[in-house]
mmCIF file of C-alpha atoms in Angstrom:
data_model
loop_
_atom_site.group_PDB
_atom_site.id
_atom_site.type_symbol
_atom_site.label_atom_id
_atom_site.label_comp_id
_atom_site.label_asym_id
_atom_site.label_seq_id
_atom_site.Cartn_x
_atom_site.Cartn_y
_atom_site.Cartn_z
ATOM 1 C CA UNK A 1 35.426 -1.208 -13.695
ATOM 2 C CA UNK A 2 34.849 1.657 -15.722
ATOM 3 C CA UNK A 3 33.136 5.544 -15.188
ATOM 4 C CA UNK A 4 30.424 4.643 -16.944
ATOM 5 C CA UNK A 5 29.521 1.578 -14.516
ATOM 6 C CA UNK A 6 29.990 3.400 -12.168
ATOM 7 C CA UNK A 7 27.475 6.096 -13.159
ATOM 8 C CA UNK A 8 24.677 3.190 -13.591
ATOM 9 C CA UNK A 9 25.272 1.795 -10.664
ATOM 10 C CA UNK A 10 25.905 5.208 -8.924
ATOM 11 C CA UNK A 11 22.115 6.231 -10.396
ATOM 12 C CA UNK A 12 20.258 3.208 -9.501
ATOM 13 C CA UNK A 13 21.464 3.022 -5.924
ATOM 14 C CA UNK A 14 20.223 6.468 -5.881
ATOM 15 C CA UNK A 15 16.880 5.742 -7.944
ATOM 16 C CA UNK A 16 16.367 2.124 -5.542
ATOM 17 C CA UNK A 17 16.989 4.332 -2.482
ATOM 18 C CA UNK A 18 13.945 7.008 -3.372
ATOM 19 C CA UNK A 19 11.714 4.105 -4.002
ATOM 20 C CA UNK A 20 12.413 1.936 -0.994
ATOM 21 C CA UNK A 21 11.824 4.914 0.738
ATOM 22 C CA UNK A 22 8.394 5.944 -0.727
ATOM 23 C CA UNK A 23 6.917 2.698 -0.827
ATOM 24 C CA UNK A 24 8.356 2.506 3.202
ATOM 25 C CA UNK A 25 6.195 5.304 4.032
ATOM 26 C CA UNK A 26 3.444 4.994 1.819
ATOM 27 C CA UNK A 27 2.699 1.633 3.675
ATOM 28 C CA UNK A 28 3.043 3.392 7.250
ATOM 29 C CA UNK A 29 0.926 6.051 6.336
ATOM 30 C CA UNK A 30 -1.370 4.234 3.978
ATOM 31 C CA UNK A 31 -2.340 1.591 6.088
ATOM 32 C CA UNK A 32 -2.148 4.714 9.166
ATOM 33 C CA UNK A 33 -5.415 5.838 6.661
ATOM 34 C CA UNK A 34 -6.736 2.247 5.358
ATOM 35 C CA UNK A 35 -6.954 0.308 8.329
ATOM 36 C CA UNK A 36 -8.900 2.467 10.569
ATOM 37 C CA UNK A 37 -11.609 2.408 7.920
ATOM 38 C CA UNK A 38 -11.130 -1.679 7.042
ATOM 39 C CA UNK A 39 -12.285 -1.851 10.686
ATOM 40 C CA UNK A 40 -15.447 -0.155 10.721
ATOM 41 C CA UNK A 41 -16.383 -1.287 7.592
ATOM 42 C CA UNK A 42 -15.990 -5.131 8.902
ATOM 43 C CA UNK A 43 -17.831 -3.996 12.409
ATOM 44 C CA UNK A 44 -20.393 -2.051 10.913
ATOM 45 C CA UNK A 45 -21.639 -4.246 8.023
ATOM 46 C CA UNK A 46 -24.619 -6.302 9.115
ATOM 47 C CA UNK A 47 -25.041 -8.978 11.450
ATOM 48 C CA UNK A 48 -21.789 -7.739 13.295
ATOM 49 C CA UNK A 49 -20.434 -6.189 16.460
ATOM 50 C CA UNK A 50 -22.082 -3.088 15.279
ATOM 51 C CA UNK A 51 -24.774 -3.058 12.125
ATOM 52 C CA UNK A 52 -25.125 0.390 11.217
ATOM 53 C CA UNK A 53 -26.027 0.260 6.937
ATOM 54 C CA UNK A 54 -26.275 3.836 6.641
ATOM 55 C CA UNK A 55 -22.577 4.599 8.324
ATOM 56 C CA UNK A 56 -21.394 1.144 6.323
ATOM 57 C CA UNK A 57 -22.741 2.280 2.906
ATOM 58 C CA UNK A 58 -21.165 5.844 2.828
ATOM 59 C CA UNK A 59 -17.737 4.654 4.136
ATOM 60 C CA UNK A 60 -18.737 1.517 1.219
ATOM 61 C CA UNK A 61 -18.907 4.217 -0.973
ATOM 62 C CA UNK A 62 -15.732 6.103 -0.378
ATOM 63 C CA UNK A 63 -13.877 3.666 -0.466
ATOM 64 C CA UNK A 64 -15.449 2.235 -3.983
ATOM 65 C CA UNK A 65 -14.538 6.066 -5.371
ATOM 66 C CA UNK A 66 -10.479 6.441 -4.329
ATOM 67 C CA UNK A 67 -10.343 2.825 -5.616
ATOM 68 C CA UNK A 68 -12.375 4.138 -8.969
ATOM 69 C CA UNK A 69 -9.244 6.618 -9.566
ATOM 70 C CA UNK A 70 -5.880 6.033 -11.626
ATOM 71 C CA UNK A 71 -3.412 6.884 -9.045
ATOM 72 C CA UNK A 72 -1.428 9.331 -12.406
ATOM 73 C CA UNK A 73 -4.805 11.450 -12.617
ATOM 74 C CA UNK A 74 -5.302 10.659 -8.462
ATOM 75 C CA UNK A 75 -1.436 11.859 -8.218
ATOM 76 C CA UNK A 76 -2.208 14.951 -10.592
ATOM 77 C CA UNK A 77 -5.486 16.153 -8.252
ATOM 78 C CA UNK A 78 -3.890 16.381 -4.914
ATOM 79 C CA UNK A 79 -0.714 18.243 -6.465
ATOM 80 C CA UNK A 80 -1.565 21.256 -4.225
ATOM 81 C CA UNK A 81 -2.247 18.875 -1.480
ATOM 82 C CA UNK A 82 1.598 17.245 -1.252
ATOM 83 C CA UNK A 83 2.551 21.088 -2.172
ATOM 84 C CA UNK A 84 0.607 22.017 0.793
ATOM 85 C CA UNK A 85 1.555 19.124 3.256
ATOM 86 C CA UNK A 86 5.071 18.811 1.850
ATOM 87 C CA UNK A 87 6.555 22.435 0.292
ATOM 88 C CA UNK A 88 6.709 20.694 -3.050
ATOM 89 C CA UNK A 89 4.548 18.732 -5.397
ATOM 90 C CA UNK A 90 7.300 16.385 -6.704
ATOM 91 C CA UNK A 91 10.394 14.876 -5.915
ATOM 92 C CA UNK A 92 10.120 11.302 -2.923
ATOM 93 C CA UNK A 93 8.551 12.997 -0.174
ATOM 94 C CA UNK A 94 6.395 14.275 -1.940
ATOM 95 C CA UNK A 95 5.397 11.399 -3.758
ATOM 96 C CA UNK A 96 5.078 9.876 -0.760
ATOM 97 C CA UNK A 97 1.425 11.314 -0.259
ATOM 98 C CA UNK A 98 -1.049 11.248 -2.794
ATOM 99 C CA UNK A 99 0.769 6.835 -2.221
ATOM 100 C CA UNK A 100 -0.829 6.660 0.947
ATOM 101 C CA UNK A 101 -4.081 8.122 -0.257
ATOM 102 C CA UNK A 102 -4.398 5.768 -3.259
ATOM 103 C CA UNK A 103 -3.531 3.121 -0.945
ATOM 104 C CA UNK A 104 -5.328 3.490 1.590
ATOM 105 C CA UNK A 105 -8.423 2.356 0.390
ATOM 106 C CA UNK A 106 -6.970 -0.721 -0.980
ATOM 107 C CA UNK A 107 -5.805 -1.610 2.306
ATOM 108 C CA UNK A 108 -8.609 -1.473 4.158
ATOM 109 C CA UNK A 109 -10.474 -3.717 1.624
ATOM 110 C CA UNK A 110 -8.083 -5.689 2.902
ATOM 111 C CA UNK A 111 -8.275 -5.266 6.217
ATOM 112 C CA UNK A 112 -12.343 -5.910 5.743
ATOM 113 C CA UNK A 113 -11.708 -9.009 4.191
ATOM 114 C CA UNK A 114 -9.825 -11.171 6.372
ATOM 115 C CA UNK A 115 -11.909 -9.713 9.441
ATOM 116 C CA UNK A 116 -14.609 -10.930 7.997
ATOM 117 C CA UNK A 117 -13.124 -14.691 7.327
ATOM 118 C CA UNK A 118 -12.848 -14.875 10.754
ATOM 119 C CA UNK A 119 -15.765 -17.256 12.155
ATOM 120 C CA UNK A 120 -18.166 -16.329 13.431
ATOM 121 C CA UNK A 121 -18.337 -18.147 16.301
ATOM 122 C CA UNK A 122 -14.741 -17.346 17.974
ATOM 123 C CA UNK A 123 -16.415 -13.802 18.108
ATOM 124 C CA UNK A 124 -19.785 -14.954 19.055
ATOM 125 C CA UNK A 125 -17.855 -16.650 22.140
ATOM 126 C CA UNK A 126 -16.025 -13.531 22.490
ATOM 127 C CA UNK A 127 -18.687 -11.592 23.013
ATOM 128 C CA UNK A 128 -20.264 -14.627 25.823
ATOM 129 C CA UNK A 129 -17.184 -13.910 27.424
ATOM 130 C CA UNK A 130 -18.095 -10.725 28.113
ATOM 131 C CA UNK A 131 -15.342 -8.694 26.372
ATOM 132 C CA UNK A 132 -16.097 -5.368 25.035
ATOM 133 C CA UNK A 133 -15.557 -4.259 21.423
ATOM 134 C CA UNK A 134 -12.116 -2.827 21.019
ATOM 135 C CA UNK A 135 -11.124 -6.465 23.282
ATOM 136 C CA UNK A 136 -13.222 -7.991 20.832
ATOM 137 C CA UNK A 137 -11.193 -6.304 17.827
ATOM 138 C CA UNK A 138 -7.475 -6.190 18.676
ATOM 139 C CA UNK A 139 -7.282 -9.176 21.015
ATOM 140 C CA UNK A 140 -9.407 -11.438 18.743
ATOM 141 C CA UNK A 141 -10.265 -10.752 15.588
ATOM 142 C CA UNK A 142 -6.628 -9.201 14.106
ATOM 143 C CA UNK A 143 -5.211 -12.164 15.917
ATOM 144 C CA UNK A 144 -7.532 -14.223 14.196
ATOM 145 C CA UNK A 145 -6.752 -12.806 10.927
ATOM 146 C CA UNK A 146 -3.312 -12.528 10.469
ATOM 147 C CA UNK A 147 -1.943 -14.022 7.892
ATOM 148 C CA UNK A 148 -4.316 -13.300 5.623
ATOM 149 C CA UNK A 149 -3.955 -9.363 7.139
ATOM 150 C CA UNK A 150 0.189 -10.332 6.280
ATOM 151 C CA UNK A 151 -0.594 -11.327 1.956
ATOM 152 C CA UNK A 152 -3.158 -8.749 1.909
ATOM 153 C CA UNK A 153 -0.042 -6.304 3.311
ATOM 154 C CA UNK A 154 2.288 -7.953 0.791
ATOM 155 C CA UNK A 155 -0.081 -6.705 -2.094
ATOM 156 C CA UNK A 156 0.301 -2.835 -0.467
ATOM 157 C CA UNK A 157 3.298 -3.087 -0.789
ATOM 158 C CA UNK A 158 4.053 -4.545 -4.186
ATOM 159 C CA UNK A 159 0.550 -2.306 -5.570
ATOM 160 C CA UNK A 160 2.841 0.585 -3.970
ATOM 161 C CA UNK A 161 6.065 -0.070 -6.312
ATOM 162 C CA UNK A 162 4.277 -0.072 -8.984
ATOM 163 C CA UNK A 163 2.653 2.820 -7.874
ATOM 164 C CA UNK A 164 6.034 4.017 -7.302
ATOM 165 C CA UNK A 165 7.576 3.521 -10.701
ATOM 166 C CA UNK A 166 4.434 4.692 -12.322
ATOM 167 C CA UNK A 167 5.129 7.801 -10.778
ATOM 168 C CA UNK A 168 7.860 8.234 -11.955
ATOM 169 C CA UNK A 169 6.595 9.791 -15.312
ATOM 170 C CA UNK A 170 5.474 13.017 -13.262
ATOM 171 C CA UNK A 171 8.162 14.344 -11.498
ATOM 172 C CA UNK A 172 8.168 11.849 -8.749
ATOM 173 C CA UNK A 173 11.193 9.873 -8.065
ATOM 174 C CA UNK A 174 12.680 6.902 -7.802
ATOM 175 C CA UNK A 175 13.353 3.511 -10.642
ATOM 176 C CA UNK A 176 9.870 5.152 -12.621
ATOM 177 C CA UNK A 177 12.120 8.583 -13.031
ATOM 178 C CA UNK A 178 15.341 7.091 -13.752
ATOM 179 C CA UNK A 179 13.122 4.434 -16.345
ATOM 180 C CA UNK A 180 11.945 6.984 -18.256
ATOM 181 C CA UNK A 181 14.334 10.024 -17.967
ATOM 182 C CA UNK A 182 17.358 7.792 -18.090
ATOM 183 C CA UNK A 183 16.483 5.370 -20.036
ATOM 184 C CA UNK A 184 13.504 6.302 -22.640
ATOM 185 C CA UNK A 185 14.154 9.785 -23.163
ATOM 186 C CA UNK A 186 18.043 9.506 -23.612
ATOM 187 C CA UNK A 187 17.982 5.751 -25.077
ATOM 188 C CA UNK A 188 19.811 4.672 -22.437
ATOM 189 C CA UNK A 189 18.611 0.769 -23.109
ATOM 190 C CA UNK A 190 20.748 -0.486 -20.076
ATOM 191 C CA UNK A 191 20.126 2.413 -17.115
ATOM 192 C CA UNK A 192 15.284 1.235 -18.385
ATOM 193 C CA UNK A 193 16.845 -2.611 -18.022
ATOM 194 C CA UNK A 194 18.606 -1.847 -14.918
ATOM 195 C CA UNK A 195 15.330 -0.004 -13.007
ATOM 196 C CA UNK A 196 12.869 -2.930 -14.577
ATOM 197 C CA UNK A 197 15.077 -5.967 -13.446
ATOM 198 C CA UNK A 198 15.466 -4.124 -9.766
ATOM 199 C CA UNK A 199 11.879 -3.387 -10.282
ATOM 200 C CA UNK A 200 11.586 -7.293 -10.709
ATOM 201 C CA UNK A 201 13.695 -8.232 -7.942
ATOM 202 C CA UNK A 202 11.746 -5.990 -4.944
ATOM 203 C CA UNK A 203 8.748 -6.989 -6.174
ATOM 204 C CA UNK A 204 10.063 -10.756 -5.293
ATOM 205 C CA UNK A 205 11.632 -10.480 -2.846
ATOM 206 C CA UNK A 206 8.665 -8.920 -0.706
ATOM 207 C CA UNK A 207 6.627 -11.527 -2.461
ATOM 208 C CA UNK A 208 8.896 -14.013 -1.193
ATOM 209 C CA UNK A 209 8.989 -12.253 2.519
ATOM 210 C CA UNK A 210 5.036 -12.537 3.040
ATOM 211 C CA UNK A 211 4.541 -15.655 2.133
ATOM 212 C CA UNK A 212 6.589 -17.620 4.606
ATOM 213 C CA UNK A 213 5.615 -15.267 7.328
ATOM 214 C CA UNK A 214 2.368 -15.916 5.989
ATOM 215 C CA UNK A 215 2.589 -19.161 5.829
ATOM 216 C CA UNK A 216 4.384 -18.796 9.589
ATOM 217 C CA UNK A 217 1.901 -17.612 11.554
ATOM 218 C CA UNK A 218 -0.963 -20.145 9.653
ATOM 219 C CA UNK A 219 0.546 -23.138 10.843
ATOM 220 C CA UNK A 220 0.806 -21.385 14.360
ATOM 221 C CA UNK A 221 -2.790 -20.834 15.215
#
Protein backbone atom coordinates (compact mmCIF):
# COMPACT_ATOMS: atom_id res chain seq x y z
CA UNK A 1 0.00 0.00 0.00
CA UNK A 2 1.43 3.41 -1.00
CA UNK A 3 2.19 6.09 1.58
CA UNK A 4 -0.54 8.34 0.17
CA UNK A 5 -3.18 5.66 0.76
CA UNK A 6 -1.82 5.02 4.25
CA UNK A 7 -2.03 8.73 5.05
CA UNK A 8 -5.56 8.89 3.64
CA UNK A 9 -6.71 5.96 5.77
CA UNK A 10 -5.11 7.45 8.88
CA UNK A 11 -6.76 10.83 8.32
CA UNK A 12 -10.18 9.31 7.61
CA UNK A 13 -9.87 6.89 10.54
CA UNK A 14 -9.00 9.65 13.00
CA UNK A 15 -11.74 11.94 11.71
CA UNK A 16 -14.31 9.12 11.83
CA UNK A 17 -13.40 8.35 15.45
CA UNK A 18 -13.79 12.05 16.31
CA UNK A 19 -17.20 12.20 14.63
CA UNK A 20 -18.41 9.05 16.38
CA UNK A 21 -17.22 10.45 19.71
CA UNK A 22 -19.04 13.75 19.15
CA UNK A 23 -22.23 12.05 18.01
CA UNK A 24 -22.25 9.51 20.85
CA UNK A 25 -21.74 11.97 23.70
CA UNK A 26 -23.97 14.65 22.21
CA UNK A 27 -26.74 12.05 21.78
CA UNK A 28 -26.43 11.05 25.44
CA UNK A 29 -26.41 14.64 26.70
CA UNK A 30 -29.19 15.79 24.38
CA UNK A 31 -31.36 12.94 25.69
CA UNK A 32 -30.58 13.94 29.26
CA UNK A 33 -31.56 17.53 28.45
CA UNK A 34 -34.42 16.94 26.05
CA UNK A 35 -36.18 13.91 27.54
CA UNK A 36 -37.44 15.63 30.73
CA UNK A 37 -38.47 18.63 28.64
CA UNK A 38 -40.41 16.40 26.23
CA UNK A 39 -42.18 14.59 29.06
CA UNK A 40 -43.15 17.91 30.65
CA UNK A 41 -44.45 19.21 27.32
CA UNK A 42 -46.67 16.14 27.06
CA UNK A 43 -48.06 15.86 30.59
CA UNK A 44 -48.67 19.62 31.01
CA UNK A 45 -50.68 19.86 27.79
CA UNK A 46 -54.42 20.49 28.05
CA UNK A 47 -56.32 17.30 28.84
CA UNK A 48 -53.25 15.36 29.94
CA UNK A 49 -51.95 14.17 33.32
CA UNK A 50 -50.96 17.57 34.75
CA UNK A 51 -52.58 20.27 32.62
CA UNK A 52 -50.70 23.52 33.24
CA UNK A 53 -51.34 25.87 30.28
CA UNK A 54 -48.92 28.60 31.38
CA UNK A 55 -46.00 26.22 31.97
CA UNK A 56 -46.78 24.35 28.75
CA UNK A 57 -46.81 27.56 26.71
CA UNK A 58 -43.53 28.69 28.29
CA UNK A 59 -41.80 25.38 27.54
CA UNK A 60 -43.26 25.36 24.05
CA UNK A 61 -41.83 28.81 23.31
CA UNK A 62 -38.39 27.91 24.69
CA UNK A 63 -38.22 24.80 22.50
CA UNK A 64 -39.35 26.73 19.43
CA UNK A 65 -36.76 29.47 19.99
CA UNK A 66 -33.91 27.00 20.45
CA UNK A 67 -34.95 25.05 17.36
CA UNK A 68 -35.03 28.21 15.24
CA UNK A 69 -31.29 28.89 15.62
CA UNK A 70 -29.09 27.75 12.70
CA UNK A 71 -26.53 25.40 14.19
CA UNK A 72 -23.41 27.29 13.11
CA UNK A 73 -24.73 30.53 14.63
CA UNK A 74 -25.68 28.69 17.83
CA UNK A 75 -22.22 27.13 18.01
CA UNK A 76 -20.57 30.55 17.70
CA UNK A 77 -22.86 31.99 20.37
CA UNK A 78 -21.97 29.11 22.68
CA UNK A 79 -18.19 29.51 22.27
CA UNK A 80 -17.86 31.22 25.70
CA UNK A 81 -19.99 28.54 27.36
CA UNK A 82 -17.97 25.75 25.72
CA UNK A 83 -14.77 27.44 26.84
CA UNK A 84 -16.17 27.67 30.40
CA UNK A 85 -17.22 24.00 30.50
CA UNK A 86 -14.42 22.34 28.54
CA UNK A 87 -11.63 24.91 28.69
CA UNK A 88 -11.60 25.45 24.93
CA UNK A 89 -14.07 26.40 22.21
CA UNK A 90 -12.60 24.27 19.40
CA UNK A 91 -12.01 20.57 18.96
CA UNK A 92 -14.06 17.42 19.45
CA UNK A 93 -14.81 17.79 23.17
CA UNK A 94 -15.84 21.44 22.89
CA UNK A 95 -18.21 20.68 19.99
CA UNK A 96 -20.21 18.26 22.15
CA UNK A 97 -21.61 21.23 24.12
CA UNK A 98 -23.34 23.07 21.25
CA UNK A 99 -24.29 19.77 19.60
CA UNK A 100 -26.09 18.66 22.76
CA UNK A 101 -27.87 21.97 23.21
CA UNK A 102 -28.86 22.12 19.54
CA UNK A 103 -30.29 18.59 19.59
CA UNK A 104 -32.07 18.85 22.95
CA UNK A 105 -35.16 20.73 21.65
CA UNK A 106 -35.43 18.28 18.76
CA UNK A 107 -35.35 15.40 21.25
CA UNK A 108 -38.01 17.16 23.33
CA UNK A 109 -40.35 17.39 20.33
CA UNK A 110 -39.69 13.76 19.39
CA UNK A 111 -40.55 12.56 22.87
CA UNK A 112 -43.56 14.84 23.17
CA UNK A 113 -44.93 13.62 19.84
CA UNK A 114 -44.35 9.94 20.68
CA UNK A 115 -46.03 10.23 24.08
CA UNK A 116 -48.98 12.17 22.70
CA UNK A 117 -49.71 9.32 20.26
CA UNK A 118 -50.45 6.87 23.09
CA UNK A 119 -54.04 5.66 23.32
CA UNK A 120 -55.76 7.74 26.02
CA UNK A 121 -57.62 4.63 27.14
CA UNK A 122 -54.37 3.02 28.30
CA UNK A 123 -53.55 6.05 30.44
CA UNK A 124 -57.08 6.27 31.83
CA UNK A 125 -56.90 2.59 32.79
CA UNK A 126 -53.64 3.22 34.67
CA UNK A 127 -55.21 6.19 36.48
CA UNK A 128 -58.24 4.07 37.42
CA UNK A 129 -55.90 1.46 38.93
CA UNK A 130 -54.45 4.13 41.23
CA UNK A 131 -51.07 4.51 39.53
CA UNK A 132 -49.08 7.63 40.39
CA UNK A 133 -47.93 10.06 37.73
CA UNK A 134 -44.30 8.79 37.78
CA UNK A 135 -45.59 5.21 37.48
CA UNK A 136 -47.80 6.15 34.54
CA UNK A 137 -44.90 7.92 32.80
CA UNK A 138 -42.25 5.24 33.32
CA UNK A 139 -44.33 2.05 33.37
CA UNK A 140 -47.09 2.90 30.90
CA UNK A 141 -46.34 5.84 28.61
CA UNK A 142 -42.67 5.29 27.81
CA UNK A 143 -43.00 1.50 27.21
CA UNK A 144 -46.04 2.10 24.99
CA UNK A 145 -44.19 4.79 23.00
CA UNK A 146 -40.91 2.89 22.52
CA UNK A 147 -41.21 2.22 18.75
CA UNK A 148 -41.74 5.90 17.78
CA UNK A 149 -39.21 6.94 20.43
CA UNK A 150 -36.53 4.74 18.85
CA UNK A 151 -37.41 6.08 15.40
CA UNK A 152 -37.17 9.65 16.69
CA UNK A 153 -33.85 9.05 18.43
CA UNK A 154 -32.54 7.54 15.20
CA UNK A 155 -33.43 10.78 13.39
CA UNK A 156 -31.73 12.72 16.18
CA UNK A 157 -28.49 10.78 15.71
CA UNK A 158 -28.61 11.34 11.96
CA UNK A 159 -29.17 15.07 12.49
CA UNK A 160 -26.22 15.15 14.87
CA UNK A 161 -24.00 13.60 12.21
CA UNK A 162 -25.00 16.47 9.91
CA UNK A 163 -24.44 19.04 12.67
CA UNK A 164 -21.02 17.57 13.47
CA UNK A 165 -20.05 17.89 9.80
CA UNK A 166 -21.07 21.56 9.84
CA UNK A 167 -19.10 22.08 13.04
CA UNK A 168 -15.98 21.18 11.08
CA UNK A 169 -16.30 24.51 9.28
CA UNK A 170 -15.37 26.36 12.48
CA UNK A 171 -12.87 24.06 14.12
CA UNK A 172 -15.13 21.30 15.37
CA UNK A 173 -12.98 18.42 14.18
CA UNK A 174 -14.27 15.18 12.70
CA UNK A 175 -15.18 14.35 9.12
CA UNK A 176 -16.49 17.84 8.37
CA UNK A 177 -13.19 19.38 9.39
CA UNK A 178 -11.32 16.79 7.33
CA UNK A 179 -13.45 17.48 4.25
CA UNK A 180 -12.99 21.25 4.53
CA UNK A 181 -9.35 21.60 5.63
CA UNK A 182 -7.79 18.73 3.74
CA UNK A 183 -10.29 18.10 0.97
CA UNK A 184 -11.62 21.51 -0.09
CA UNK A 185 -8.91 23.96 0.97
CA UNK A 186 -6.02 21.76 -0.20
CA UNK A 187 -7.81 20.60 -3.36
CA UNK A 188 -7.68 16.93 -2.32
CA UNK A 189 -10.78 15.54 -3.97
CA UNK A 190 -9.92 12.03 -2.78
CA UNK A 191 -10.07 13.11 0.87
CA UNK A 192 -13.26 15.08 0.27
CA UNK A 193 -14.88 12.10 -1.41
CA UNK A 194 -13.73 9.69 1.30
CA UNK A 195 -15.21 11.91 4.05
CA UNK A 196 -18.54 12.15 2.22
CA UNK A 197 -18.69 8.39 1.66
CA UNK A 198 -18.00 7.65 5.33
CA UNK A 199 -20.73 10.08 6.41
CA UNK A 200 -23.21 8.49 3.99
CA UNK A 201 -22.35 4.99 5.23
CA UNK A 202 -22.74 6.07 8.86
CA UNK A 203 -26.17 7.57 8.15
CA UNK A 204 -27.35 4.47 6.27
CA UNK A 205 -26.16 2.10 9.00
CA UNK A 206 -27.76 4.11 11.79
CA UNK A 207 -31.02 4.40 9.87
CA UNK A 208 -31.02 0.66 9.19
CA UNK A 209 -30.32 -0.25 12.81
CA UNK A 210 -32.90 2.23 14.14
CA UNK A 211 -35.60 1.03 11.74
CA UNK A 212 -35.02 -2.60 12.64
CA UNK A 213 -35.12 -1.95 16.38
CA UNK A 214 -38.27 0.15 16.04
CA UNK A 215 -39.97 -2.52 13.92
CA UNK A 216 -39.00 -5.26 16.38
CA UNK A 217 -40.42 -3.27 19.30
CA UNK A 218 -43.64 -2.58 17.38
CA UNK A 219 -44.12 -6.31 16.74
CA UNK A 220 -43.78 -7.06 20.44
CA UNK A 221 -46.62 -4.74 21.41
